[in-house]
Coordinates of N, CA, C and O and ligand atoms in Angstrom, one line a residue:
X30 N 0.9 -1.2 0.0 CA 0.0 0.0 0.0 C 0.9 1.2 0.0 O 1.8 1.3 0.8
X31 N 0.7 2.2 -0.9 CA 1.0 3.4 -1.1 C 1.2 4.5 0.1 O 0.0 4.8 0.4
X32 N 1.9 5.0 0.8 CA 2.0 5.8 1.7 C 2.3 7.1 1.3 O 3.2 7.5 0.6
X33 N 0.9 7.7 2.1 CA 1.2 9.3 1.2 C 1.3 10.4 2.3 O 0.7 10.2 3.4
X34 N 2.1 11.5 2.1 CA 2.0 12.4 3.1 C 1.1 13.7 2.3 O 1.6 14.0 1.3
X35 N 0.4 14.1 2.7 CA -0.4 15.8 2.4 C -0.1 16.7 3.4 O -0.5 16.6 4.6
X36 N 0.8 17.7 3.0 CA 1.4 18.5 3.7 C 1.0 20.0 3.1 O 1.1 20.4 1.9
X37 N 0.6 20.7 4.3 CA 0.2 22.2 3.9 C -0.3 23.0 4.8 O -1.1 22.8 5.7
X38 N 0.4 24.3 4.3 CA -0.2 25.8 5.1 C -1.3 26.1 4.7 O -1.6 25.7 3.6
X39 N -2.2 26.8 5.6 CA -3.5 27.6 5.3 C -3.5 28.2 6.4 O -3.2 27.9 7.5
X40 N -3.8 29.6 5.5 CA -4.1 30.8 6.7 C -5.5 30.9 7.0 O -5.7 31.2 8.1
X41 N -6.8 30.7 6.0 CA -7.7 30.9 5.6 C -8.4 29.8 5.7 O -9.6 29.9 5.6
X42 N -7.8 28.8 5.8 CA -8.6 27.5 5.3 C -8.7 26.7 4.3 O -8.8 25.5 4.5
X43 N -8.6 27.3 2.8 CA -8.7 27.0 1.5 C -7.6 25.8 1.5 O -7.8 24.6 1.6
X44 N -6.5 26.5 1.2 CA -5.7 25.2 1.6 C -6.0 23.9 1.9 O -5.9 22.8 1.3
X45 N -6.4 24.3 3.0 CA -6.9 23.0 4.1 C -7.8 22.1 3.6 O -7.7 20.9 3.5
X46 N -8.5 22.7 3.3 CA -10.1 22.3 2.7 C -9.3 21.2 1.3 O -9.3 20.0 1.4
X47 N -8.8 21.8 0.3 CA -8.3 21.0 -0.5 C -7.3 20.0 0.0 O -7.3 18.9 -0.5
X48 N -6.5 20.3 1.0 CA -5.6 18.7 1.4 C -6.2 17.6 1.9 O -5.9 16.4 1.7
X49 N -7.7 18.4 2.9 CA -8.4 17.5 2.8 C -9.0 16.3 2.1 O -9.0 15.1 2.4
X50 N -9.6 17.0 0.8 CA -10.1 16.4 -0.5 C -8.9 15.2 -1.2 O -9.1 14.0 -1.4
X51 N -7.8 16.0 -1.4 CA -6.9 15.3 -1.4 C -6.2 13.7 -0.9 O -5.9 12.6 -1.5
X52 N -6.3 14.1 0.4 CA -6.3 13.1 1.1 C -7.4 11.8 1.1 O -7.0 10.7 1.3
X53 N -8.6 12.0 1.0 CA -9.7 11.5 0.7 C -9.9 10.5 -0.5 O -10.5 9.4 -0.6
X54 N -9.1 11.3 -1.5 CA -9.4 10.8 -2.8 C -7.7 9.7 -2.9 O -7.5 8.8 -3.8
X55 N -6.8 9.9 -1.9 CA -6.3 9.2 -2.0 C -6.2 7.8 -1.2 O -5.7 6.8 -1.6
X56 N -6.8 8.2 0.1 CA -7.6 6.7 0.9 C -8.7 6.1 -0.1 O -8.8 4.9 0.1
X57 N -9.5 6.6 -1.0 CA -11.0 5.9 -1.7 C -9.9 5.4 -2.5 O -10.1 4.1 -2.4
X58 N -8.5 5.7 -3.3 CA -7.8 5.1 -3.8 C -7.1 4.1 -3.2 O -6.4 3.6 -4.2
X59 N -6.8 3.5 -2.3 CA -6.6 2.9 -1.6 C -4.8 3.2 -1.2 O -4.0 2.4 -1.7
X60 N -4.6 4.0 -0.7 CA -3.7 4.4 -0.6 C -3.5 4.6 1.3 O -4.6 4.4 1.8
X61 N -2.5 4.8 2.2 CA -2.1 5.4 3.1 C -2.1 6.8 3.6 O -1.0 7.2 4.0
X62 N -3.1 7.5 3.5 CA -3.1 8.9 3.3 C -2.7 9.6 4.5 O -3.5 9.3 5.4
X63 N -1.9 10.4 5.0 CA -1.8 11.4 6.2 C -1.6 12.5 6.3 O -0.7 12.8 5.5
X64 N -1.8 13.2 6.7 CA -2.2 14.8 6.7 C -1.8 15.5 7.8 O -1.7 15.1 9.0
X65 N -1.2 16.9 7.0 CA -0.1 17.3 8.2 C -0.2 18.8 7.9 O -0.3 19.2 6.8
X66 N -0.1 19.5 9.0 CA 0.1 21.0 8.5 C 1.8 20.9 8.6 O 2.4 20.1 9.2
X67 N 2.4 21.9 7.8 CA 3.7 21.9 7.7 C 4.0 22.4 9.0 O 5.1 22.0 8.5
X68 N 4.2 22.8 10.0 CA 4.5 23.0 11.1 C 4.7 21.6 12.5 O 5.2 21.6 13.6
X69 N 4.1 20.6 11.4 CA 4.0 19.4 12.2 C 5.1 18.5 11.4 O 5.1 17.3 11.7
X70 N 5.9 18.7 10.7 CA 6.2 18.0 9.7 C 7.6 18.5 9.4 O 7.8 19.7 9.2
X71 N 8.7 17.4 9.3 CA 9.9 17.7 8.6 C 10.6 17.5 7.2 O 10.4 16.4 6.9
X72 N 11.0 17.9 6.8 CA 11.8 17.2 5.3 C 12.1 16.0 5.6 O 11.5 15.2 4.9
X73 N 12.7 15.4 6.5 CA 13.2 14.5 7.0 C 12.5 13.2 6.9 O 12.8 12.1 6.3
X74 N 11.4 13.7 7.7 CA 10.4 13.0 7.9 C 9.2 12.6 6.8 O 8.5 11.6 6.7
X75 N 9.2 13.8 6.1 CA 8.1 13.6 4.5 C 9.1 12.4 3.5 O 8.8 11.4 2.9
X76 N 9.9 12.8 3.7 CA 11.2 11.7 2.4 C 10.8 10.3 2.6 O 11.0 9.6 1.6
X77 N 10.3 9.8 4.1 CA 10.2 8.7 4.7 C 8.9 8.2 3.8 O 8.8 7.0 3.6
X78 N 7.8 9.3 3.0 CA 6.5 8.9 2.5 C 7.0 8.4 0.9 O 8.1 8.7 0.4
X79 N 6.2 7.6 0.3 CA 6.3 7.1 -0.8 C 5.9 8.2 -1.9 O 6.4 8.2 -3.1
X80 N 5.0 9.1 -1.5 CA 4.3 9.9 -2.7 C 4.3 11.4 -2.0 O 4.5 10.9 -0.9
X81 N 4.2 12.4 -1.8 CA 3.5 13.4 -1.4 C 3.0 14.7 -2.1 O 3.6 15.4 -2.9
X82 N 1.8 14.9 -1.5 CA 1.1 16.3 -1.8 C 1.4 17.4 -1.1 O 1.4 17.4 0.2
X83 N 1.5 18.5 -1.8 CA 2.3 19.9 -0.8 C 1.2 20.9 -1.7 O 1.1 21.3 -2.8
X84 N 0.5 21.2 -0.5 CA 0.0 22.6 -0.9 C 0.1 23.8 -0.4 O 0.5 23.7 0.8
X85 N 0.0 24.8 -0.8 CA 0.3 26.4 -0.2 C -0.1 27.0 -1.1 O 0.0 26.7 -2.3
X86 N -0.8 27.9 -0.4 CA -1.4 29.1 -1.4 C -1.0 30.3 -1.5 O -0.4 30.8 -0.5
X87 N -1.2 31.1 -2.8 CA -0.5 32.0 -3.0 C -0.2 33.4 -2.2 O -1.0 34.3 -2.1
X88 N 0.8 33.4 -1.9 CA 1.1 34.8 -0.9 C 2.0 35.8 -1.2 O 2.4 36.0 -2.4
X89 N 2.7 36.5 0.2 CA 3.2 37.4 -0.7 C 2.7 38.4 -2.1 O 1.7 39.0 -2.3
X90 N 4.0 38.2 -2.9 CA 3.7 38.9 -4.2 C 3.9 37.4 -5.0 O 5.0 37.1 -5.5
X91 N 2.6 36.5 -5.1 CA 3.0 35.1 -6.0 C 4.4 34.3 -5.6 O 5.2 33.8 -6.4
X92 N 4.5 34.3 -4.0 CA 5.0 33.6 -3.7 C 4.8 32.4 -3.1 O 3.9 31.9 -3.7
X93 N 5.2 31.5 -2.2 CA 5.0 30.3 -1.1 C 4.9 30.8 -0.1 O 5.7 31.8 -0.1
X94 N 4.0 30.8 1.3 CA 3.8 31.5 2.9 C 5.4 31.3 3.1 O 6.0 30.2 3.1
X95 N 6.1 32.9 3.3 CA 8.0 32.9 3.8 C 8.1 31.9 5.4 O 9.0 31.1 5.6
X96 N 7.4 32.1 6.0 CA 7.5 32.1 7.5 C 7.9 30.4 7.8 O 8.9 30.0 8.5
X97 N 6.7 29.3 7.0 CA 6.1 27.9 7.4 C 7.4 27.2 6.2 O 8.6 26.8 6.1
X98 N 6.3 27.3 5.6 CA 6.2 26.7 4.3 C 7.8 26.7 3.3 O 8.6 25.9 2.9
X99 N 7.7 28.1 3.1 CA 9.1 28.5 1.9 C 10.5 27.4 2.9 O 11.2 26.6 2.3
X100 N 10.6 27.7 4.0 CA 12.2 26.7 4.6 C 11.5 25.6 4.3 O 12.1 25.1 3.4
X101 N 10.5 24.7 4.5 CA 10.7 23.4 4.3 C 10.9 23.1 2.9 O 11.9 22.4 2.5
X102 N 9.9 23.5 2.2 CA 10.0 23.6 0.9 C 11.6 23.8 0.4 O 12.1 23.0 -0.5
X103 N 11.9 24.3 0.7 CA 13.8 24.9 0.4 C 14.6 23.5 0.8 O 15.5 23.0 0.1
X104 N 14.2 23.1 2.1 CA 15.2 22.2 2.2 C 14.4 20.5 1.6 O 15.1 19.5 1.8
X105 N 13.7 20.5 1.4 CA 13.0 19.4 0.8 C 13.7 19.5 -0.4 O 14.6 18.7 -0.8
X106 N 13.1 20.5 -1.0 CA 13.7 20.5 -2.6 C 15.1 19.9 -3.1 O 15.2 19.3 -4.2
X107 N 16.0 20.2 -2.3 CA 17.4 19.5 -2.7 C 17.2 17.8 -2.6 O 17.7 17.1 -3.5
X108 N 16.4 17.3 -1.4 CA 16.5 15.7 -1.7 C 14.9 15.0 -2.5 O 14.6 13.9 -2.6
X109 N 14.3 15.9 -2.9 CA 13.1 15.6 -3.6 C 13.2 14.5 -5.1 O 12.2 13.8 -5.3
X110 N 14.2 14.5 -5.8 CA 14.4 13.9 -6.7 C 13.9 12.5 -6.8 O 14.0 11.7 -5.9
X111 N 13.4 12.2 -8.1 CA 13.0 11.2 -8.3 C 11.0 10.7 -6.9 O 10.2 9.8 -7.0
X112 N 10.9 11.6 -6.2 CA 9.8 11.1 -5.7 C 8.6 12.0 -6.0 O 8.7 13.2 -6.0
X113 N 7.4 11.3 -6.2 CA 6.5 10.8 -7.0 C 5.5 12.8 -5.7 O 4.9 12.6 -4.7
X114 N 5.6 13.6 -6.1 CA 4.7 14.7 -5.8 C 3.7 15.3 -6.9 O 3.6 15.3 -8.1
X115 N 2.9 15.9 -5.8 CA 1.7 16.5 -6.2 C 1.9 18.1 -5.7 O 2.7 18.2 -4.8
X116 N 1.3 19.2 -6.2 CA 1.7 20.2 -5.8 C 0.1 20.6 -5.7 O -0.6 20.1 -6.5
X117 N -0.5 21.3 -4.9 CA -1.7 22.3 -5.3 C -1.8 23.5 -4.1 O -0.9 23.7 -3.2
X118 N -2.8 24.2 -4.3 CA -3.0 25.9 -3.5 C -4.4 26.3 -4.2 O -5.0 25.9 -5.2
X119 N -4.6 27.3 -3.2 CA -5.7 28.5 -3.4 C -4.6 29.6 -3.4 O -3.5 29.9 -2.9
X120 N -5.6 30.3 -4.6 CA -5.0 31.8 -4.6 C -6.1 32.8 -4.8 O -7.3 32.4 -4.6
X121 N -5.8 33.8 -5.1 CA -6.6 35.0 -4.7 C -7.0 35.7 -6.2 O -7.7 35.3 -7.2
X122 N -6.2 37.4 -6.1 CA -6.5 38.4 -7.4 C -5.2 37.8 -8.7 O -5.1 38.2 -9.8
X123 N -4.4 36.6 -8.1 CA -3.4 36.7 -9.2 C -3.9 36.2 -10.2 O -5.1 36.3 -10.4
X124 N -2.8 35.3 -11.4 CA -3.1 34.4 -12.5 C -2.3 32.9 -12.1 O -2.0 32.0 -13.0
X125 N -2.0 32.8 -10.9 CA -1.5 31.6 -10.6 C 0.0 31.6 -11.0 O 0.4 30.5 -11.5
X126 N 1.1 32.7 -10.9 CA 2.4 32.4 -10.9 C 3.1 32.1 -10.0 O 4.3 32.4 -10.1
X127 N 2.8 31.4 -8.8 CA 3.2 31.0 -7.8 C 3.4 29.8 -8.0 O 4.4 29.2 -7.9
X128 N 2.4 29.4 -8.3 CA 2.2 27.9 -9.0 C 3.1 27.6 -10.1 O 3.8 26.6 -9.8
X129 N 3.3 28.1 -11.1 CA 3.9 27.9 -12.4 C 5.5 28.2 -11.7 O 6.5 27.7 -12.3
X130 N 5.7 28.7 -10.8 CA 7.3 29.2 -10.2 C 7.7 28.1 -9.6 O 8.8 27.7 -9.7
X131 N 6.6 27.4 -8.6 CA 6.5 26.2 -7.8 C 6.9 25.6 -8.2 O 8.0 25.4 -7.9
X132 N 6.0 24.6 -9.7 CA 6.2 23.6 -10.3 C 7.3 23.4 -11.1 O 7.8 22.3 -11.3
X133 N 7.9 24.9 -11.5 CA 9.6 24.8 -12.0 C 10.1 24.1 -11.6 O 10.6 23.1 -12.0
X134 N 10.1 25.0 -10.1 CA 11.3 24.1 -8.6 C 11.3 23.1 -8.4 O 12.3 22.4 -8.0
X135 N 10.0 22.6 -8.7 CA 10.0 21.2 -8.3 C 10.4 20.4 -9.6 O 11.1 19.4 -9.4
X136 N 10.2 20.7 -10.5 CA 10.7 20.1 -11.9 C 12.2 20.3 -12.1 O 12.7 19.4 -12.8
X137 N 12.6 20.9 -11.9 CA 14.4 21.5 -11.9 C 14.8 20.0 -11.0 O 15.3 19.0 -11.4
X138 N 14.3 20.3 -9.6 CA 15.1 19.9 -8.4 C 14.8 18.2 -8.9 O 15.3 17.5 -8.1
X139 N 14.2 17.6 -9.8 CA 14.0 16.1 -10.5 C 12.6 15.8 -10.0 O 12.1 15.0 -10.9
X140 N 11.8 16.0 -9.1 CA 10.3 15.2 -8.8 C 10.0 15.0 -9.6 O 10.5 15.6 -10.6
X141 N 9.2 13.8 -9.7 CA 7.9 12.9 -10.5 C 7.1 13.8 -10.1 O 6.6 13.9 -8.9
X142 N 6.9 14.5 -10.9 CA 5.2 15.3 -10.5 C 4.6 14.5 -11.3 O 5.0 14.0 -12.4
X143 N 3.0 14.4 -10.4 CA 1.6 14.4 -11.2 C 1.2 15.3 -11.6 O 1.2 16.4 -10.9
X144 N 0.8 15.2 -12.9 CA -0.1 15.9 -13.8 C 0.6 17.3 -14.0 O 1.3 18.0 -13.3
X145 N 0.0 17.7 -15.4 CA 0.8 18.8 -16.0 C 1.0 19.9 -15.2 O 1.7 20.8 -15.7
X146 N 0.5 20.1 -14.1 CA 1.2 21.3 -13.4 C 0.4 21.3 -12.4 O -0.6 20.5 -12.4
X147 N 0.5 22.3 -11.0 CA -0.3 22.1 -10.0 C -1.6 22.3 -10.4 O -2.0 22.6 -11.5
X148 N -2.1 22.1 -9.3 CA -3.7 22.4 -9.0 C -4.2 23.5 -8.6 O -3.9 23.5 -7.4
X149 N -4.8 24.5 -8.8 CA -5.0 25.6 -8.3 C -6.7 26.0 -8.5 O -7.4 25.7 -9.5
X150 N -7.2 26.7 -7.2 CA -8.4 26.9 -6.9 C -8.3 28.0 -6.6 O -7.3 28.4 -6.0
X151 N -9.4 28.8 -7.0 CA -9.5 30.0 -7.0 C -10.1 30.2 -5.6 O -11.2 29.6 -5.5
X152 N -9.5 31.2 -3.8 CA -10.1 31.3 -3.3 C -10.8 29.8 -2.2 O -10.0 28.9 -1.7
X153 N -12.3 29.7 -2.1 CA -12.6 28.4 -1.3 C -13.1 27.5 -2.4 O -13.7 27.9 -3.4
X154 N -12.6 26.2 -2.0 CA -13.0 25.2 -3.3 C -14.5 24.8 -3.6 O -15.0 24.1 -2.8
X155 N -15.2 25.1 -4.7 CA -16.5 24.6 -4.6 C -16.1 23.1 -4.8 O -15.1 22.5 -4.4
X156 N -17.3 22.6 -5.6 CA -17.5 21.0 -5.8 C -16.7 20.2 -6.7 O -16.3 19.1 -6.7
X157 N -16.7 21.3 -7.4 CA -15.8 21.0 -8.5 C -14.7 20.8 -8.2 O -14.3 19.6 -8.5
X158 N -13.8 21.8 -7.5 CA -12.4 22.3 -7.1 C -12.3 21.1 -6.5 O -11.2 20.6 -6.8
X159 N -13.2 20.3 -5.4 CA -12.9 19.4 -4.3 C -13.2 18.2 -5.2 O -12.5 17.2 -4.9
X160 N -13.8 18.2 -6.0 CA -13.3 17.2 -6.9 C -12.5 17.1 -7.8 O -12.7 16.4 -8.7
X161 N -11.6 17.8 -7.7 CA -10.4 17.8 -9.0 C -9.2 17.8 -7.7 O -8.0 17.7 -8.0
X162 N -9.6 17.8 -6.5 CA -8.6 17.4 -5.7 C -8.5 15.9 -4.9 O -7.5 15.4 -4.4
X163 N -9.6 15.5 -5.1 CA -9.8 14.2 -4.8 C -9.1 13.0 -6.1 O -8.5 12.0 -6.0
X164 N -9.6 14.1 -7.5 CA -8.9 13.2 -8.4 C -7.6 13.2 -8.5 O -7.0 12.3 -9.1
X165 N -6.8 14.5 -7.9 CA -5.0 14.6 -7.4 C -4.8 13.7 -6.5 O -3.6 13.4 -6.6
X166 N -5.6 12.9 -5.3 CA -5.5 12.3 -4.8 C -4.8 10.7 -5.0 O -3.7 10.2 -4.8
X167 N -6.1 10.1 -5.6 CA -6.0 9.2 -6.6 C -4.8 9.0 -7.5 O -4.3 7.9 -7.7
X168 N -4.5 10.1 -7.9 CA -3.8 10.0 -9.2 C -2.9 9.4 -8.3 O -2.7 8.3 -8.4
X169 N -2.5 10.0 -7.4 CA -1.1 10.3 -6.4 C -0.8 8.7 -5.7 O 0.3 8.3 -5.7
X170 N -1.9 8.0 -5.4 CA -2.1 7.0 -4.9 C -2.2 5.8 -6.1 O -2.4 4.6 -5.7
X171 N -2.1 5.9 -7.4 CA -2.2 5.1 -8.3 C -0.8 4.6 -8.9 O -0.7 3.8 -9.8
Ligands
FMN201 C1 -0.7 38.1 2.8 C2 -1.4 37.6 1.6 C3 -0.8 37.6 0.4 C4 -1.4 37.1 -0.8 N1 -0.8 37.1 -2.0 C5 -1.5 36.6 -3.1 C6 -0.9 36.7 -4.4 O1 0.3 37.1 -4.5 N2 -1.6 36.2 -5.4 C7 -2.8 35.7 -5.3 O2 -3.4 35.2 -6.3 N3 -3.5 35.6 -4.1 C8 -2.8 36.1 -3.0 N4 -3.4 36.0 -1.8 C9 -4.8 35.4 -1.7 C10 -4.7 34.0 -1.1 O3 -3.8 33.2 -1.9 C11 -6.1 33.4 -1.2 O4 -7.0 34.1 -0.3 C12 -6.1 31.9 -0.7 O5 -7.4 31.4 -0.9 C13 -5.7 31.7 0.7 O6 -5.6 30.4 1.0 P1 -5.7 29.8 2.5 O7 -7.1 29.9 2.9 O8 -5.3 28.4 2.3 O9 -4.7 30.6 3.3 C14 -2.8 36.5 -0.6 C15 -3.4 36.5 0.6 C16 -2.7 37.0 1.7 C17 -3.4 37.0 3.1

């Protein structure tokens, strides 16, 4: 069985709300799903997971939250290679370059990403959004 970690900041919730979904759609897939706010959670310790989802939503000026998120993210990134991630976030007034900056880093640094680029919800996720994160889920766990 597939061991997944979902890891993510929310200031607002949104976030949240989608890791949730996430997570969900990756237990209905029969996966090991666990859920963590990044504050609970080390590089260290995520590397230990077979797959993981990392969400953060857009802050700053189209950046990653500096405070939580951007250091783990930073030091993850160097040993991330070759393992099997998912990236997604809520954002606000932008067009989603946080994401597209994201997905670089993570594409540079070698990850197996799922699917052609993150996932991105505008704001709180309606039905839709929570289902397009359940199917990140799945994917993630497949
Ligand atoms: C300090 C701050 C900075 C933000 N910067 C951006 C931004 O650069 N681009 C954008 O599209 N949205 C921006 N937003 C909007 C959030 O990304 C959006 O409200 C999102 O839904 C918050 O997700 P959360 O509830 O998981 O915290 C910002 C919000 C805050 C509070």
């Amino acid at each position: 069985m597939s061991k997944i970690a979902v890891i993510y900041w929310s200031g607002t919730g949104n976030t949240e709300a989608m890791a949730r979904a996430v997570a969900e759609g990756a237990i209905a897939a029969g996966a090991a799903a666990e859920l963590f706010n990044v504050s609970e959670m080390t590089p260290e310790a995520a590397l230990g997971y077979d797959a993981l989802a990392l969400g953060c939503p857009a802050m700053g000026a189209e950046t990653l939250e500096e405070a939580e998120f951007e250091p783990f993210f930073s030091a993850l990134e160097r040993r991330i290679s070759g393992k099997k991630t998912a990236l997604f976030g809520s954002y606000g007034w932008g067009d989603g370059q946080w994401m597209r900056d994201w997905y670089e880093r993570a594409e540079n640094a070698g990850a197996a990403l799922c699917g052609p680029g993150g996932l991105m919800v505008n704001e709180v996720p309606d039905d839709a959004g929570l289902a397009a994160c359940r199917n990140l889920g799945a994917a993630l766990a497949g």
